[in-house]
Amino acid sequence: MLRIIDARTREPVDAAPARRGLTRVQVHASDSGATNLRVLLVGDLLVRTLELGGTPVWALLTGGNRQAELRAEATTLGIRPFEDSPDVGAGLGESQAVHVAAEGETVPDGVRIAVAPVEPGPPGHSDPAALRLALLTRHHSAPVRLEPAGLDEAGATLARWRAAVAGWARQPSRPVPDRVRERLREAWDDDLDVPRVLEVLRQVETEPELADGARFETYAYADRLLGLDLAGDLGSPS
């Protein structure tokens, strides 16, 4: 079960306290820009994690003076759409609301995830998937500085993983090993520790005892959270 650190109390809480009960995820983004884009990304990760655990979710986006621009940037980054009215969720009997906002942002009472700021680097990097991966390499509670070298590294990692997944897909399928599945779930259920999920994938990439079919299924399973289109090169010439 997903447990998150409530930014108000600094204590861990269940993101979905009632089994199969509706959780409302309310993202607060006051403007466009890298930090608010990261806030939406963390909201996207929270929704994906809850859904992987079987929890129904109502995802909302509130606030903002440049919503159209922010939504366009979010779509480019592979962030799934959020409803734009908090009134839509009223009366649906949600068991809990989780607010996702930038550090220092004023939000209504309730469980809150505080997202650390992003310091954008020089403009010019045009690969949104590499930007998404670069943002995922740091826990949401840690600040991020987007440097060209880091974005280039993320792009290279993504290209390598996509090529590897395409190659593994040509081998007989094998289930995700139980121990690997458990490590992935332990990571993302621990306050959305996505950097630890990425570390598990790095280990799976090179672990000699794993069949390639199991590597493929592991990456496909983890990508349900990561949203990096790791199977994007399937069918490409080797």
PDB file of C-alpha atoms in Angstrom:
ATOM      1  CA  MET A   1       0.000   0.000   0.000  1.00  0.00           C
ATOM      2  CA  LEU A   2       1.271   3.437  -0.950  1.00  0.00           C
ATOM      3  CA  ARG A   3       2.431   5.538   1.986  1.00  0.00           C
ATOM      4  CA  ILE A   4       3.434   9.160   1.503  1.00  0.00           C
ATOM      5  CA  ILE A   5       5.069  11.719   3.759  1.00  0.00           C
ATOM      6  CA  ASP A   6       2.483  14.345   4.654  1.00  0.00           C
ATOM      7  CA  ALA A   7       4.241  17.695   4.212  1.00  0.00           C
ATOM      8  CA  ARG A   8       2.199  19.222   7.046  1.00  0.00           C
ATOM      9  CA  THR A   9       3.157  16.707   9.740  1.00  0.00           C
ATOM     10  CA  ARG A  10       6.263  15.043   8.221  1.00  0.00           C
ATOM     11  CA  GLU A  11       4.636  11.749   9.156  1.00  0.00           C
ATOM     12  CA  PRO A  12       3.867   8.847   6.786  1.00  0.00           C
ATOM     13  CA  VAL A  13       0.193   8.316   5.933  1.00  0.00           C
ATOM     14  CA  ASP A  14      -1.714   5.900   3.725  1.00  0.00           C
ATOM     15  CA  ALA A  15      -2.573   7.523   0.412  1.00  0.00           C
ATOM     16  CA  ALA A  16      -5.680   5.348   0.195  1.00  0.00           C
ATOM     17  CA  PRO A  17      -6.848   4.596   3.762  1.00  0.00           C
ATOM     18  CA  ALA A  18     -10.025   2.803   2.659  1.00  0.00           C
ATOM     19  CA  ARG A  19      -9.580  -0.298   0.526  1.00  0.00           C
ATOM     20  CA  ARG A  20     -10.946   0.421  -2.969  1.00  0.00           C
ATOM     21  CA  GLY A  21     -12.175   3.788  -1.715  1.00  0.00           C
ATOM     22  CA  LEU A  22     -11.951   6.761  -4.063  1.00  0.00           C
ATOM     23  CA  THR A  23      -8.912   9.013  -3.550  1.00  0.00           C
ATOM     24  CA  ARG A  24      -9.068  12.556  -4.894  1.00  0.00           C
ATOM     25  CA  VAL A  25      -5.700  13.793  -6.168  1.00  0.00           C
ATOM     26  CA  GLN A  26      -5.797  17.582  -6.392  1.00  0.00           C
ATOM     27  CA  VAL A  27      -2.829  19.240  -8.066  1.00  0.00           C
ATOM     28  CA  HIS A  28      -2.219  22.943  -7.421  1.00  0.00           C
ATOM     29  CA  ALA A  29      -0.186  24.723 -10.088  1.00  0.00           C
ATOM     30  CA  SER A  30      -0.244  28.493 -10.044  1.00  0.00           C
ATOM     31  CA  ASP A  31       1.556  29.133 -13.335  1.00  0.00           C
ATOM     32  CA  SER A  32       3.498  27.489 -16.136  1.00  0.00           C
ATOM     33  CA  GLY A  33       7.213  26.826 -15.776  1.00  0.00           C
ATOM     34  CA  ALA A  34       9.505  23.974 -14.792  1.00  0.00           C
ATOM     35  CA  THR A  35       8.536  23.744 -11.117  1.00  0.00           C
ATOM     36  CA  ASN A  36       4.803  23.669 -11.814  1.00  0.00           C
ATOM     37  CA  LEU A  37       5.403  21.135 -14.569  1.00  0.00           C
ATOM     38  CA  ARG A  38       7.169  18.968 -12.008  1.00  0.00           C
ATOM     39  CA  VAL A  39       4.183  19.360  -9.684  1.00  0.00           C
ATOM     40  CA  LEU A  40       1.947  17.947 -12.421  1.00  0.00           C
ATOM     41  CA  LEU A  41       4.441  15.136 -13.025  1.00  0.00           C
ATOM     42  CA  VAL A  42       4.370  14.150  -9.347  1.00  0.00           C
ATOM     43  CA  GLY A  43       0.573  14.232  -9.473  1.00  0.00           C
ATOM     44  CA  ASP A  44       0.711  11.956 -12.524  1.00  0.00           C
ATOM     45  CA  LEU A  45       3.010   9.526 -10.677  1.00  0.00           C
ATOM     46  CA  LEU A  46       0.687   9.529  -7.667  1.00  0.00           C
ATOM     47  CA  VAL A  47      -2.337   8.724  -9.845  1.00  0.00           C
ATOM     48  CA  ARG A  48      -0.472   5.946 -11.668  1.00  0.00           C
ATOM     49  CA  THR A  49       0.741   4.395  -8.404  1.00  0.00           C
ATOM     50  CA  LEU A  50      -2.723   4.412  -6.857  1.00  0.00           C
ATOM     51  CA  GLU A  51      -4.200   2.844  -9.984  1.00  0.00           C
ATOM     52  CA  LEU A  52      -1.527   0.138  -9.994  1.00  0.00           C
ATOM     53  CA  GLY A  53      -2.669  -0.720  -6.479  1.00  0.00           C
ATOM     54  CA  GLY A  54      -6.310  -0.921  -7.566  1.00  0.00           C
ATOM     55  CA  THR A  55      -7.423   2.386  -6.026  1.00  0.00           C
ATOM     56  CA  PRO A  56      -9.954   4.466  -7.999  1.00  0.00           C
ATOM     57  CA  VAL A  57      -8.704   8.039  -8.451  1.00  0.00           C
ATOM     58  CA  TRP A  58     -10.257  11.392  -9.288  1.00  0.00           C
ATOM     59  CA  ALA A  59      -7.526  13.702 -10.621  1.00  0.00           C
ATOM     60  CA  LEU A  60      -8.020  17.473 -10.579  1.00  0.00           C
ATOM     61  CA  LEU A  61      -5.953  20.527 -11.499  1.00  0.00           C
ATOM     62  CA  THR A  62      -6.721  23.839  -9.780  1.00  0.00           C
ATOM     63  CA  GLY A  63      -5.344  27.357  -9.849  1.00  0.00           C
ATOM     64  CA  GLY A  64      -3.150  28.983 -12.407  1.00  0.00           C
ATOM     65  CA  ASN A  65      -2.998  31.960 -14.709  1.00  0.00           C
ATOM     66  CA  ARG A  66      -1.541  30.104 -17.702  1.00  0.00           C
ATOM     67  CA  GLN A  67      -3.401  26.814 -17.570  1.00  0.00           C
ATOM     68  CA  ALA A  68      -3.495  26.275 -21.344  1.00  0.00           C
ATOM     69  CA  GLU A  69       0.266  26.651 -21.635  1.00  0.00           C
ATOM     70  CA  LEU A  70       0.889  24.395 -18.630  1.00  0.00           C
ATOM     71  CA  ARG A  71      -1.465  21.715 -19.941  1.00  0.00           C
ATOM     72  CA  ALA A  72       0.239  21.788 -23.341  1.00  0.00           C
ATOM     73  CA  GLU A  73       3.646  21.337 -21.701  1.00  0.00           C
ATOM     74  CA  ALA A  74       2.257  18.515 -19.558  1.00  0.00           C
ATOM     75  CA  THR A  75       0.872  16.684 -22.594  1.00  0.00           C
ATOM     76  CA  THR A  76       4.258  16.921 -24.295  1.00  0.00           C
ATOM     77  CA  LEU A  77       5.832  15.353 -21.204  1.00  0.00           C
ATOM     78  CA  GLY A  78       3.422  12.403 -21.251  1.00  0.00           C
ATOM     79  CA  ILE A  79       1.393  13.602 -18.248  1.00  0.00           C
ATOM     80  CA  ARG A  80      -2.177  12.382 -18.484  1.00  0.00           C
ATOM     81  CA  PRO A  81      -4.973  15.016 -18.405  1.00  0.00           C
ATOM     82  CA  PHE A  82      -6.421  16.286 -15.123  1.00  0.00           C
ATOM     83  CA  GLU A  83      -9.958  17.568 -14.696  1.00  0.00           C
ATOM     84  CA  ASP A  84     -10.009  21.347 -14.365  1.00  0.00           C
ATOM     85  CA  SER A  85     -12.777  21.819 -11.799  1.00  0.00           C
ATOM     86  CA  PRO A  86     -12.684  20.802  -8.134  1.00  0.00           C
ATOM     87  CA  ASP A  87     -16.497  20.838  -8.128  1.00  0.00           C
ATOM     88  CA  VAL A  88     -16.528  17.727 -10.335  1.00  0.00           C
ATOM     89  CA  GLY A  89     -15.328  15.608  -7.426  1.00  0.00           C
ATOM     90  CA  ALA A  90     -17.891  16.863  -4.953  1.00  0.00           C
ATOM     91  CA  GLY A  91     -20.297  14.298  -3.603  1.00  0.00           C
ATOM     92  CA  LEU A  92     -18.473  11.254  -4.926  1.00  0.00           C
ATOM     93  CA  GLY A  93     -17.668  10.025  -1.442  1.00  0.00           C
ATOM     94  CA  GLU A  94     -13.901  10.037  -1.690  1.00  0.00           C
ATOM     95  CA  SER A  95     -12.197   8.501   1.332  1.00  0.00           C
ATOM     96  CA  GLN A  96      -9.280  10.934   1.157  1.00  0.00           C
ATOM     97  CA  ALA A  97      -7.980  13.943  -0.731  1.00  0.00           C
ATOM     98  CA  VAL A  98      -4.258  14.327  -1.412  1.00  0.00           C
ATOM     99  CA  HIS A  99      -3.007  17.761  -2.427  1.00  0.00           C
ATOM    100  CA  VAL A 100       0.110  18.062  -4.583  1.00  0.00           C
ATOM    101  CA  ALA A 101       1.755  21.484  -4.706  1.00  0.00           C
ATOM    102  CA  ALA A 102       5.092  23.253  -4.881  1.00  0.00           C
ATOM    103  CA  GLU A 103       6.912  23.872  -1.606  1.00  0.00           C
ATOM    104  CA  GLY A 104       5.413  26.897   0.134  1.00  0.00           C
ATOM    105  CA  GLU A 105       2.199  26.879  -1.906  1.00  0.00           C
ATOM    106  CA  THR A 106      -0.990  27.494   0.099  1.00  0.00           C
ATOM    107  CA  VAL A 107      -3.460  24.628  -0.262  1.00  0.00           C
ATOM    108  CA  PRO A 108      -6.615  23.510   1.593  1.00  0.00           C
ATOM    109  CA  ASP A 109      -6.359  21.364   4.684  1.00  0.00           C
ATOM    110  CA  GLY A 110      -5.589  17.725   4.085  1.00  0.00           C
ATOM    111  CA  VAL A 111      -2.742  15.412   3.228  1.00  0.00           C
ATOM    112  CA  ARG A 112      -0.160  17.253   1.172  1.00  0.00           C
ATOM    113  CA  ILE A 113       2.812  16.325  -1.018  1.00  0.00           C
ATOM    114  CA  ALA A 114       5.295  19.175  -1.309  1.00  0.00           C
ATOM    115  CA  VAL A 115       7.316  19.227  -4.516  1.00  0.00           C
ATOM    116  CA  ALA A 116      10.785  20.778  -4.453  1.00  0.00           C
ATOM    117  CA  PRO A 117      11.648  23.410  -7.072  1.00  0.00           C
ATOM    118  CA  VAL A 118      13.282  22.971 -10.452  1.00  0.00           C
ATOM    119  CA  GLU A 119      16.019  25.305 -11.589  1.00  0.00           C
ATOM    120  CA  PRO A 120      15.891  25.254 -15.394  1.00  0.00           C
ATOM    121  CA  GLY A 121      19.150  25.033 -17.281  1.00  0.00           C
ATOM    122  CA  PRO A 122      19.943  26.724 -20.584  1.00  0.00           C
ATOM    123  CA  PRO A 123      17.158  26.379 -23.192  1.00  0.00           C
ATOM    124  CA  GLY A 124      17.507  24.233 -26.262  1.00  0.00           C
ATOM    125  CA  HIS A 125      16.974  20.610 -25.185  1.00  0.00           C
ATOM    126  CA  SER A 126      14.018  19.380 -27.218  1.00  0.00           C
ATOM    127  CA  ASP A 127      13.486  15.760 -26.081  1.00  0.00           C
ATOM    128  CA  PRO A 128      10.500  15.751 -23.686  1.00  0.00           C
ATOM    129  CA  ALA A 129      11.003  12.069 -22.765  1.00  0.00           C
ATOM    130  CA  ALA A 130      14.575  12.829 -21.686  1.00  0.00           C
ATOM    131  CA  LEU A 131      13.269  15.766 -19.629  1.00  0.00           C
ATOM    132  CA  ARG A 132      10.719  13.477 -17.948  1.00  0.00           C
ATOM    133  CA  LEU A 133      13.425  10.949 -17.095  1.00  0.00           C
ATOM    134  CA  ALA A 134      15.755  13.683 -15.826  1.00  0.00           C
ATOM    135  CA  LEU A 135      13.013  14.907 -13.470  1.00  0.00           C
ATOM    136  CA  LEU A 136      12.347  11.333 -12.304  1.00  0.00           C
ATOM    137  CA  THR A 137      15.957  10.734 -11.288  1.00  0.00           C
ATOM    138  CA  ARG A 138      15.511  12.863  -8.170  1.00  0.00           C
ATOM    139  CA  HIS A 139      12.971  12.269  -5.407  1.00  0.00           C
ATOM    140  CA  HIS A 140      10.180  14.844  -5.488  1.00  0.00           C
ATOM    141  CA  SER A 141      11.344  16.231  -2.129  1.00  0.00           C
ATOM    142  CA  ALA A 142      14.783  17.102  -3.559  1.00  0.00           C
ATOM    143  CA  PRO A 143      15.442  20.162  -5.754  1.00  0.00           C
ATOM    144  CA  VAL A 144      16.444  19.610  -9.369  1.00  0.00           C
ATOM    145  CA  ARG A 145      18.755  21.623 -11.597  1.00  0.00           C
ATOM    146  CA  LEU A 146      18.369  20.812 -15.264  1.00  0.00           C
ATOM    147  CA  GLU A 147      21.877  20.812 -16.693  1.00  0.00           C
ATOM    148  CA  PRO A 148      22.630  19.979 -20.355  1.00  0.00           C
ATOM    149  CA  ALA A 149      24.881  17.105 -19.285  1.00  0.00           C
ATOM    150  CA  GLY A 150      22.139  15.563 -17.166  1.00  0.00           C
ATOM    151  CA  LEU A 151      19.570  15.876 -19.955  1.00  0.00           C
ATOM    152  CA  ASP A 152      22.002  14.328 -22.423  1.00  0.00           C
ATOM    153  CA  GLU A 153      22.629  11.443 -20.022  1.00  0.00           C
ATOM    154  CA  ALA A 154      18.896  10.906 -19.595  1.00  0.00           C
ATOM    155  CA  GLY A 155      18.449  10.878 -23.365  1.00  0.00           C
ATOM    156  CA  ALA A 156      21.244   8.336 -23.794  1.00  0.00           C
ATOM    157  CA  THR A 157      19.788   6.109 -21.056  1.00  0.00           C
ATOM    158  CA  LEU A 158      16.355   6.269 -22.631  1.00  0.00           C
ATOM    159  CA  ALA A 159      17.703   5.383 -26.084  1.00  0.00           C
ATOM    160  CA  ARG A 160      19.667   2.440 -24.647  1.00  0.00           C
ATOM    161  CA  TRP A 161      16.681   1.117 -22.699  1.00  0.00           C
ATOM    162  CA  ARG A 162      14.301   1.410 -25.636  1.00  0.00           C
ATOM    163  CA  ALA A 163      16.728  -0.440 -27.902  1.00  0.00           C
ATOM    164  CA  ALA A 164      17.218  -3.124 -25.245  1.00  0.00           C
ATOM    165  CA  VAL A 165      13.462  -3.543 -24.711  1.00  0.00           C
ATOM    166  CA  ALA A 166      12.959  -3.939 -28.470  1.00  0.00           C
ATOM    167  CA  GLY A 167      15.622  -6.649 -28.513  1.00  0.00           C
ATOM    168  CA  TRP A 168      14.280  -8.464 -25.443  1.00  0.00           C
ATOM    169  CA  ALA A 169      10.796  -8.481 -26.988  1.00  0.00           C
ATOM    170  CA  ARG A 170      12.064 -10.877 -29.691  1.00  0.00           C
ATOM    171  CA  GLN A 171      12.749 -13.534 -27.057  1.00  0.00           C
ATOM    172  CA  PRO A 172      10.180 -15.849 -25.413  1.00  0.00           C
ATOM    173  CA  SER A 173       8.177 -14.027 -22.777  1.00  0.00           C
ATOM    174  CA  ARG A 174       8.845 -14.757 -19.125  1.00  0.00           C
ATOM    175  CA  PRO A 175       6.959 -13.379 -16.097  1.00  0.00           C
ATOM    176  CA  VAL A 176       8.374 -10.617 -13.940  1.00  0.00           C
ATOM    177  CA  PRO A 177      10.301 -12.434 -11.192  1.00  0.00           C
ATOM    178  CA  ASP A 178       8.479 -12.191  -7.863  1.00  0.00           C
ATOM    179  CA  ARG A 179      11.509 -10.717  -6.094  1.00  0.00           C
ATOM    180  CA  VAL A 180      11.866  -8.008  -8.763  1.00  0.00           C
ATOM    181  CA  ARG A 181       8.151  -7.156  -8.704  1.00  0.00           C
ATOM    182  CA  GLU A 182       8.330  -6.893  -4.919  1.00  0.00           C
ATOM    183  CA  ARG A 183      11.309  -4.526  -5.067  1.00  0.00           C
ATOM    184  CA  LEU A 184       9.569  -2.301  -7.602  1.00  0.00           C
ATOM    185  CA  ARG A 185       6.385  -2.103  -5.571  1.00  0.00           C
ATOM    186  CA  GLU A 186       8.293  -1.496  -2.329  1.00  0.00           C
ATOM    187  CA  ALA A 187      10.049   1.422  -4.025  1.00  0.00           C
ATOM    188  CA  TRP A 188       7.065   3.223  -5.480  1.00  0.00           C
ATOM    189  CA  ASP A 189       4.889   2.501  -2.447  1.00  0.00           C
ATOM    190  CA  ASP A 190       7.545   4.182  -0.248  1.00  0.00           C
ATOM    191  CA  ASP A 191       6.650   7.856  -0.759  1.00  0.00           C
ATOM    192  CA  LEU A 192       6.890   7.526  -4.565  1.00  0.00           C
ATOM    193  CA  ASP A 193      10.588   6.628  -4.493  1.00  0.00           C
ATOM    194  CA  VAL A 194      10.973   6.640  -8.276  1.00  0.00           C
ATOM    195  CA  PRO A 195      14.807   6.935  -8.194  1.00  0.00           C
ATOM    196  CA  ARG A 196      14.833   3.530  -6.464  1.00  0.00           C
ATOM    197  CA  VAL A 197      12.564   2.149  -9.211  1.00  0.00           C
ATOM    198  CA  LEU A 198      15.110   3.333 -11.787  1.00  0.00           C
ATOM    199  CA  GLU A 199      17.895   1.654  -9.821  1.00  0.00           C
ATOM    200  CA  VAL A 200      16.003  -1.653  -9.931  1.00  0.00           C
ATOM    201  CA  LEU A 201      15.748  -1.319 -13.714  1.00  0.00           C
ATOM    202  CA  ARG A 202      19.484  -0.684 -14.005  1.00  0.00           C
ATOM    203  CA  GLN A 203      20.141  -3.883 -12.062  1.00  0.00           C
ATOM    204  CA  VAL A 204      17.655  -5.876 -14.150  1.00  0.00           C
ATOM    205  CA  GLU A 205      19.316  -4.601 -17.327  1.00  0.00           C
ATOM    206  CA  THR A 206      22.590  -6.380 -16.532  1.00  0.00           C
ATOM    207  CA  GLU A 207      21.673  -9.206 -14.123  1.00  0.00           C
ATOM    208  CA  PRO A 208      23.091 -12.288 -15.870  1.00  0.00           C
ATOM    209  CA  GLU A 209      20.642 -14.829 -14.432  1.00  0.00           C
ATOM    210  CA  LEU A 210      17.528 -13.152 -15.829  1.00  0.00           C
ATOM    211  CA  ALA A 211      16.024 -14.284 -19.123  1.00  0.00           C
ATOM    212  CA  ASP A 212      15.577 -11.533 -21.693  1.00  0.00           C
ATOM    213  CA  GLY A 213      11.838 -12.209 -21.761  1.00  0.00           C
ATOM    214  CA  ALA A 214      11.689 -11.446 -18.028  1.00  0.00           C
ATOM    215  CA  ARG A 215      13.659  -8.237 -18.556  1.00  0.00           C
ATOM    216  CA  PHE A 216      11.127  -7.158 -21.177  1.00  0.00           C
ATOM    217  CA  GLU A 217       8.142  -7.826 -18.925  1.00  0.00           C
ATOM    218  CA  THR A 218       9.849  -6.054 -16.008  1.00  0.00           C
ATOM    219  CA  TYR A 219      10.485  -2.897 -18.032  1.00  0.00           C
ATOM    220  CA  ALA A 220       6.952  -2.961 -19.447  1.00  0.00           C
ATOM    221  CA  TYR A 221       5.522  -3.346 -15.930  1.00  0.00           C
ATOM    222  CA  ALA A 222       7.628  -0.510 -14.470  1.00  0.00           C
ATOM    223  CA  ASP A 223       6.746   1.746 -17.397  1.00  0.00           C
ATOM    224  CA  ARG A 224       3.117   1.723 -16.283  1.00  0.00           C
ATOM    225  CA  LEU A 225       4.401   4.017 -13.539  1.00  0.00           C
ATOM    226  CA  LEU A 226       7.272   5.773 -15.305  1.00  0.00           C
ATOM    227  CA  GLY A 227       5.411   6.694 -18.501  1.00  0.00           C
ATOM    228  CA  LEU A 228       8.619   6.748 -20.577  1.00  0.00           C
ATOM    229  CA  ASP A 229       7.320   4.720 -23.555  1.00  0.00           C
ATOM    230  CA  LEU A 230      10.098   2.181 -23.043  1.00  0.00           C
ATOM    231  CA  ALA A 231       8.526  -0.060 -25.688  1.00  0.00           C
ATOM    232  CA  GLY A 232       8.602   2.753 -28.240  1.00  0.00           C
ATOM    233  CA  ASP A 233      11.191   1.041 -30.458  1.00  0.00           C
ATOM    234  CA  LEU A 234       9.323  -2.253 -30.833  1.00  0.00           C
ATOM    235  CA  GLY A 235       9.263  -3.235 -34.478  1.00  0.00           C
ATOM    236  CA  SER A 236      12.248  -1.039 -35.351  1.00  0.00           C
ATOM    237  CA  PRO A 237      15.070  -2.679 -37.335  1.00  0.00           C
ATOM    238  CA  SER A 238      17.798  -4.052 -35.055  1.00  0.00           C
TER     239      SER A 238
END
